[in-house]
PDB file of C-alpha atoms in Angstrom:
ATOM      1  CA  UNK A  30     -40.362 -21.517 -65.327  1.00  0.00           C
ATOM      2  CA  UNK A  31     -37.734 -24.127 -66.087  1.00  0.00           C
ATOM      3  CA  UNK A  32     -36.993 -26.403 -63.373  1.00  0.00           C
ATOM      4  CA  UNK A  33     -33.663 -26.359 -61.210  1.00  0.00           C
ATOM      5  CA  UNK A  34     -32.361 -30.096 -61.632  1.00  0.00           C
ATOM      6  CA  UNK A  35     -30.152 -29.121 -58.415  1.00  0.00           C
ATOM      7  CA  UNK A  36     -32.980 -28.950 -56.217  1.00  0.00           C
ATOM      8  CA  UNK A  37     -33.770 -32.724 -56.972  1.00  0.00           C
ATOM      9  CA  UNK A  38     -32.482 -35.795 -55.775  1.00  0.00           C
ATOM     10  CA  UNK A  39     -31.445 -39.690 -56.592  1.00  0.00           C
ATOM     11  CA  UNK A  40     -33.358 -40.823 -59.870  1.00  0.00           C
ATOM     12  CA  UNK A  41     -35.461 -37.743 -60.748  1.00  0.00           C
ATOM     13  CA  UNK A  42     -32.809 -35.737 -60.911  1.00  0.00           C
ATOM     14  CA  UNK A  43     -30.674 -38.347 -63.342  1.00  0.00           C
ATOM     15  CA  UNK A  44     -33.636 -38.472 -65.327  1.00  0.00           C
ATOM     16  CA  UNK A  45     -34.437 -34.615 -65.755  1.00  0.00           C
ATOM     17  CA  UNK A  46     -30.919 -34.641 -66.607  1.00  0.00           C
ATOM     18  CA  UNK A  47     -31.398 -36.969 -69.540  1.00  0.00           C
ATOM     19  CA  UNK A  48     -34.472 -36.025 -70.511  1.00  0.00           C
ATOM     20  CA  UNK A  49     -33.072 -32.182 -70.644  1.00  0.00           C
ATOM     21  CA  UNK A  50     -29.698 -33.612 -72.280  1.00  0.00           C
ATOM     22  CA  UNK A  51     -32.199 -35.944 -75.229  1.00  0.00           C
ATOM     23  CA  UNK A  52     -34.177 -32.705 -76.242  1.00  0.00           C
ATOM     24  CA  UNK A  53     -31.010 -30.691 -76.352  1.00  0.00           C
ATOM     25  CA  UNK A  54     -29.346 -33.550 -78.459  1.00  0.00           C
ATOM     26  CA  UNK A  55     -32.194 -33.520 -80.957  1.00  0.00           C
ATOM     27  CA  UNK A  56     -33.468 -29.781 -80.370  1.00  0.00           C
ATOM     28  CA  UNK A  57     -33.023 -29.323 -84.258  1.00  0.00           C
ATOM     29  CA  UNK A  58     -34.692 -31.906 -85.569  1.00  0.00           C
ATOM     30  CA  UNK A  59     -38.552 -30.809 -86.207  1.00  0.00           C
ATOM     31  CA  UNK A  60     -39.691 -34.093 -86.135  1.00  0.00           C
ATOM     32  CA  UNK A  61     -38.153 -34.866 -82.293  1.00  0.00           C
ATOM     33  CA  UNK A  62     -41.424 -36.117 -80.268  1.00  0.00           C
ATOM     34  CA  UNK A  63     -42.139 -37.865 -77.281  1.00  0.00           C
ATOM     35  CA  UNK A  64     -42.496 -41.185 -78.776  1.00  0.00           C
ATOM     36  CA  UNK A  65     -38.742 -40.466 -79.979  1.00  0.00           C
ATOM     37  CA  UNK A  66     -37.986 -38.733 -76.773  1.00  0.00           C
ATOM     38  CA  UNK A  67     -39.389 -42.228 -75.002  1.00  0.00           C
ATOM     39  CA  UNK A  68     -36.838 -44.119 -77.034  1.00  0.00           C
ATOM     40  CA  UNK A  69     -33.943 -42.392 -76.492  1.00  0.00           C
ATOM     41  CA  UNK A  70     -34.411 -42.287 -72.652  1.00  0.00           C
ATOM     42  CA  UNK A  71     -35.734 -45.923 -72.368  1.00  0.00           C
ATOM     43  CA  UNK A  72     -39.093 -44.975 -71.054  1.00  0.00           C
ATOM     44  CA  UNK A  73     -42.612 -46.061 -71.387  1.00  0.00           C
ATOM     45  CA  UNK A  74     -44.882 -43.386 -72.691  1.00  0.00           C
ATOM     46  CA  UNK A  75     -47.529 -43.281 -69.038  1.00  0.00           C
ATOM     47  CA  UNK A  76     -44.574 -43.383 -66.749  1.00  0.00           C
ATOM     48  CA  UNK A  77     -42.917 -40.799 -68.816  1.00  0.00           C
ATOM     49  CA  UNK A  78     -45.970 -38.883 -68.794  1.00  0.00           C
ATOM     50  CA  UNK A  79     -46.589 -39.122 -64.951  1.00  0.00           C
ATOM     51  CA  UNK A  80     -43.205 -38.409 -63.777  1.00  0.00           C
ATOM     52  CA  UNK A  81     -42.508 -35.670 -65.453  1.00  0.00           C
ATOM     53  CA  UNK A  82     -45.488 -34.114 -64.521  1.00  0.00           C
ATOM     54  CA  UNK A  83     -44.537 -34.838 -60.932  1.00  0.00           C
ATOM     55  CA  UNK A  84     -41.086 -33.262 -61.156  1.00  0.00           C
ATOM     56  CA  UNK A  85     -41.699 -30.437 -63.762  1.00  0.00           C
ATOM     57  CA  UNK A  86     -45.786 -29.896 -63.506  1.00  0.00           C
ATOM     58  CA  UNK A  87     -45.627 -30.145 -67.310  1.00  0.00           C
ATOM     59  CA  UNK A  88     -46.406 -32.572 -69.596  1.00  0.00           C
ATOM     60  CA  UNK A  89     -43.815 -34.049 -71.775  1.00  0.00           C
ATOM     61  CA  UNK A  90     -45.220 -32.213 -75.291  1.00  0.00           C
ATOM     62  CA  UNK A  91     -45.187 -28.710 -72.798  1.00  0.00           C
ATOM     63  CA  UNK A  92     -41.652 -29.368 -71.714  1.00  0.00           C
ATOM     64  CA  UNK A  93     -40.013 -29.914 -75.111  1.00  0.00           C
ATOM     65  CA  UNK A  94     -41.784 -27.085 -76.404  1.00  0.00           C
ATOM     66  CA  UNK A  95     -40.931 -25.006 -73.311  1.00  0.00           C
ATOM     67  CA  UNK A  96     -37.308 -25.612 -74.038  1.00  0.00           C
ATOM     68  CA  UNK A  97     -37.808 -25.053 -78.175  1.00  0.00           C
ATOM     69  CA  UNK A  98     -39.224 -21.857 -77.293  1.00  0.00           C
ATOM     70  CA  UNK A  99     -36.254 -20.954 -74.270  1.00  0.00           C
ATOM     71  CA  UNK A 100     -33.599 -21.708 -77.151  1.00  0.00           C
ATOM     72  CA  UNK A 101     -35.603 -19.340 -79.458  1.00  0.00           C
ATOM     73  CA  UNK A 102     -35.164 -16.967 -77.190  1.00  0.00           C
ATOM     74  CA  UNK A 103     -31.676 -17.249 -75.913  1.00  0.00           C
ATOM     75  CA  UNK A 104     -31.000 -16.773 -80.308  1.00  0.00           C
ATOM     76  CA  UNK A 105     -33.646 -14.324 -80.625  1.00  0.00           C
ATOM     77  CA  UNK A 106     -31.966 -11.846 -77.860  1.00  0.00           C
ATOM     78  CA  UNK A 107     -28.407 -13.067 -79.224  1.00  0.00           C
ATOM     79  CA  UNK A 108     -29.346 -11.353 -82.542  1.00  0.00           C
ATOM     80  CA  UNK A 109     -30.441  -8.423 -80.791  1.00  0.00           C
ATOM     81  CA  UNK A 110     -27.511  -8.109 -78.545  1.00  0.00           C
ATOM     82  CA  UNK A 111     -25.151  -8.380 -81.813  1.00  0.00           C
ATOM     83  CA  UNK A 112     -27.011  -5.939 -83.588  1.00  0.00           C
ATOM     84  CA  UNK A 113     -26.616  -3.522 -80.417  1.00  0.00           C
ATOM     85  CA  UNK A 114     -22.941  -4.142 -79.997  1.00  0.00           C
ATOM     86  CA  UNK A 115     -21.904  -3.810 -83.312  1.00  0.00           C
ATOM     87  CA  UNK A 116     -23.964   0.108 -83.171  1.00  0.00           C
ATOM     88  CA  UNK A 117     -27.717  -0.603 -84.832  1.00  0.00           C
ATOM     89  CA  UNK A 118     -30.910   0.388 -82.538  1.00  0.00           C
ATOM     90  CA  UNK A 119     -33.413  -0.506 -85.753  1.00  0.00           C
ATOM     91  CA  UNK A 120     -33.825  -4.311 -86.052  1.00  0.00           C
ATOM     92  CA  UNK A 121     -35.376  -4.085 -89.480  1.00  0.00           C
ATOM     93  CA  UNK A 122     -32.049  -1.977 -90.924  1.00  0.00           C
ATOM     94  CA  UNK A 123     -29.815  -4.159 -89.060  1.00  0.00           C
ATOM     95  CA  UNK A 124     -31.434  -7.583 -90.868  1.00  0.00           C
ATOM     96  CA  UNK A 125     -31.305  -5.463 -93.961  1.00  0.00           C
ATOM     97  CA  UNK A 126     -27.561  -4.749 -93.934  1.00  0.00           C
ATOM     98  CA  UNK A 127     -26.441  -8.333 -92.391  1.00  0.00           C
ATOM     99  CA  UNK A 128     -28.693  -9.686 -95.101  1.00  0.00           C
ATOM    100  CA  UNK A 129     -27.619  -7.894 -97.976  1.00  0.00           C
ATOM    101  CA  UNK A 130     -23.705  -8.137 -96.970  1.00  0.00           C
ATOM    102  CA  UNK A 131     -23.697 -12.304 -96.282  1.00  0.00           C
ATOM    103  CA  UNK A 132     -26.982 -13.010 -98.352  1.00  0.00           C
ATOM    104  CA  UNK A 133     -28.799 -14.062 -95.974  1.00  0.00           C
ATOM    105  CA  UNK A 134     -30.728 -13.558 -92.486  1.00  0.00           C
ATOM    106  CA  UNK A 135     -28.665 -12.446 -89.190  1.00  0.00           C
ATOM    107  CA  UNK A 136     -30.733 -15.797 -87.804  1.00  0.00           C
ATOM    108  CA  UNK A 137     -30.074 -17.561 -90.913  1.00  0.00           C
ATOM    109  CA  UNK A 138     -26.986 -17.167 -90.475  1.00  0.00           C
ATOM    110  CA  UNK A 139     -26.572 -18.903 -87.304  1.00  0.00           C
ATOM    111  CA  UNK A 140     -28.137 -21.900 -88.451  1.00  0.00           C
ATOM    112  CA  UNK A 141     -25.857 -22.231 -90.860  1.00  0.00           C
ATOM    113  CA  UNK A 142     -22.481 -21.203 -88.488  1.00  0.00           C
ATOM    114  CA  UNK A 143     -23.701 -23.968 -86.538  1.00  0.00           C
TER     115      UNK A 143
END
Protein backbone atom coordinates (compact mmCIF):
# COMPACT_ATOMS: atom_id res chain seq x y z
CA UNK A 1 0.00 0.00 0.00
CA UNK A 2 2.58 2.51 1.15
CA UNK A 3 4.53 4.04 -1.48
CA UNK A 4 8.35 3.25 -2.24
CA UNK A 5 9.98 6.87 -2.09
CA UNK A 6 12.98 5.02 -4.03
CA UNK A 7 11.07 4.55 -7.03
CA UNK A 8 10.65 8.45 -7.35
CA UNK A 9 12.72 11.05 -8.56
CA UNK A 10 14.00 14.94 -8.17
CA UNK A 11 11.28 16.94 -6.09
CA UNK A 12 8.57 14.32 -5.47
CA UNK A 13 10.67 12.21 -3.98
CA UNK A 14 12.22 15.15 -1.48
CA UNK A 15 8.82 15.95 -0.77
CA UNK A 16 7.35 12.36 0.06
CA UNK A 17 10.33 12.33 2.11
CA UNK A 18 9.24 15.30 4.17
CA UNK A 19 5.92 14.84 4.12
CA UNK A 20 6.59 11.04 5.48
CA UNK A 21 9.38 12.55 7.92
CA UNK A 22 6.42 15.68 9.26
CA UNK A 23 3.75 12.92 10.08
CA UNK A 24 6.34 10.76 11.71
CA UNK A 25 7.61 13.89 13.70
CA UNK A 26 4.11 14.65 14.95
CA UNK A 27 2.56 10.99 14.66
CA UNK A 28 1.59 11.41 18.45
CA UNK A 29 -0.01 14.34 18.55
CA UNK A 30 -3.98 13.71 17.94
CA UNK A 31 -4.51 16.97 16.83
CA UNK A 32 -1.67 16.71 13.74
CA UNK A 33 -3.83 17.70 10.47
CA UNK A 34 -3.22 18.76 7.15
CA UNK A 35 -3.55 22.35 7.75
CA UNK A 36 -0.58 21.65 10.35
CA UNK A 37 0.94 19.17 8.03
CA UNK A 38 0.77 22.26 5.25
CA UNK A 39 2.74 24.37 7.67
CA UNK A 40 5.35 22.36 8.55
CA UNK A 41 6.20 21.40 4.90
CA UNK A 42 5.62 24.96 3.47
CA UNK A 43 2.80 23.99 1.23
CA UNK A 44 -0.42 25.38 0.05
CA UNK A 45 -3.37 23.25 0.92
CA UNK A 46 -4.61 22.50 -3.35
CA UNK A 47 -1.07 21.85 -4.39
CA UNK A 48 -0.63 19.70 -1.41
CA UNK A 49 -3.74 18.06 -2.17
CA UNK A 50 -2.98 17.45 -5.95
CA UNK A 51 0.45 16.24 -5.65
CA UNK A 52 0.11 13.92 -3.35
CA UNK A 53 -2.57 12.41 -4.99
CA UNK A 54 -0.37 12.21 -8.05
CA UNK A 55 2.52 10.48 -6.30
CA UNK A 56 0.64 8.39 -3.61
CA UNK A 57 -3.15 8.11 -5.22
CA UNK A 58 -4.25 9.22 -1.74
CA UNK A 59 -5.38 12.16 -0.40
CA UNK A 60 -3.49 13.90 2.25
CA UNK A 61 -6.26 13.04 5.29
CA UNK A 62 -5.92 9.06 3.69
CA UNK A 63 -2.17 9.19 3.87
CA UNK A 64 -1.71 10.38 7.46
CA UNK A 65 -4.23 8.07 8.53
CA UNK A 66 -2.70 5.27 6.41
CA UNK A 67 0.51 5.76 8.28
CA UNK A 68 -1.44 6.21 11.97
CA UNK A 69 -2.94 3.02 11.26
CA UNK A 70 0.70 1.22 9.76
CA UNK A 71 2.30 2.42 13.21
CA UNK A 72 -0.70 0.81 15.03
CA UNK A 73 0.12 -2.05 13.57
CA UNK A 74 3.83 -2.33 13.62
CA UNK A 75 2.90 -1.83 17.97
CA UNK A 76 -0.04 -3.93 17.76
CA UNK A 77 2.08 -7.10 16.32
CA UNK A 78 5.11 -5.87 18.63
CA UNK A 79 2.86 -6.69 21.64
CA UNK A 80 1.99 -9.86 20.20
CA UNK A 81 5.42 -10.90 19.27
CA UNK A 82 6.55 -10.05 23.06
CA UNK A 83 3.85 -11.87 24.47
CA UNK A 84 4.92 -14.98 22.18
CA UNK A 85 8.57 -14.75 23.01
CA UNK A 86 8.36 -14.38 26.48
CA UNK A 87 5.90 -18.06 26.34
CA UNK A 88 1.96 -16.71 26.36
CA UNK A 89 -0.38 -17.96 23.29
CA UNK A 90 -3.66 -16.17 25.14
CA UNK A 91 -3.56 -12.38 24.54
CA UNK A 92 -6.20 -11.69 27.15
CA UNK A 93 -3.92 -13.65 30.08
CA UNK A 94 -0.88 -12.13 28.77
CA UNK A 95 -2.48 -8.27 29.18
CA UNK A 96 -3.73 -9.62 32.46
CA UNK A 97 -0.35 -10.59 33.93
CA UNK A 98 1.76 -7.56 32.25
CA UNK A 99 -1.04 -5.45 33.64
CA UNK A 100 -1.29 -6.60 37.00
CA UNK A 101 2.72 -6.89 37.46
CA UNK A 102 3.59 -3.01 36.04
CA UNK A 103 -0.05 -1.60 36.60
CA UNK A 104 -0.77 -0.99 33.57
CA UNK A 105 -1.46 -2.15 29.78
CA UNK A 106 1.40 -4.14 27.74
CA UNK A 107 0.46 -1.06 25.09
CA UNK A 108 0.29 1.32 27.83
CA UNK A 109 3.24 0.61 28.62
CA UNK A 110 4.97 1.53 25.55
CA UNK A 111 3.58 4.82 25.46
CA UNK A 112 4.93 5.53 28.42
CA UNK A 113 8.71 3.73 27.68
CA UNK A 114 8.66 6.05 24.94
Amino acid sequence: KTVDVSELDGADKRLLEEINEAIEKHMIDSDFNVSMLQDVIGIGGKQLYRKMKAITGRTPVEYIREMRMSRAAELLSSVSEVMYTVGFSNSSYFSKCFSKEYGMTPTEYMKVKR
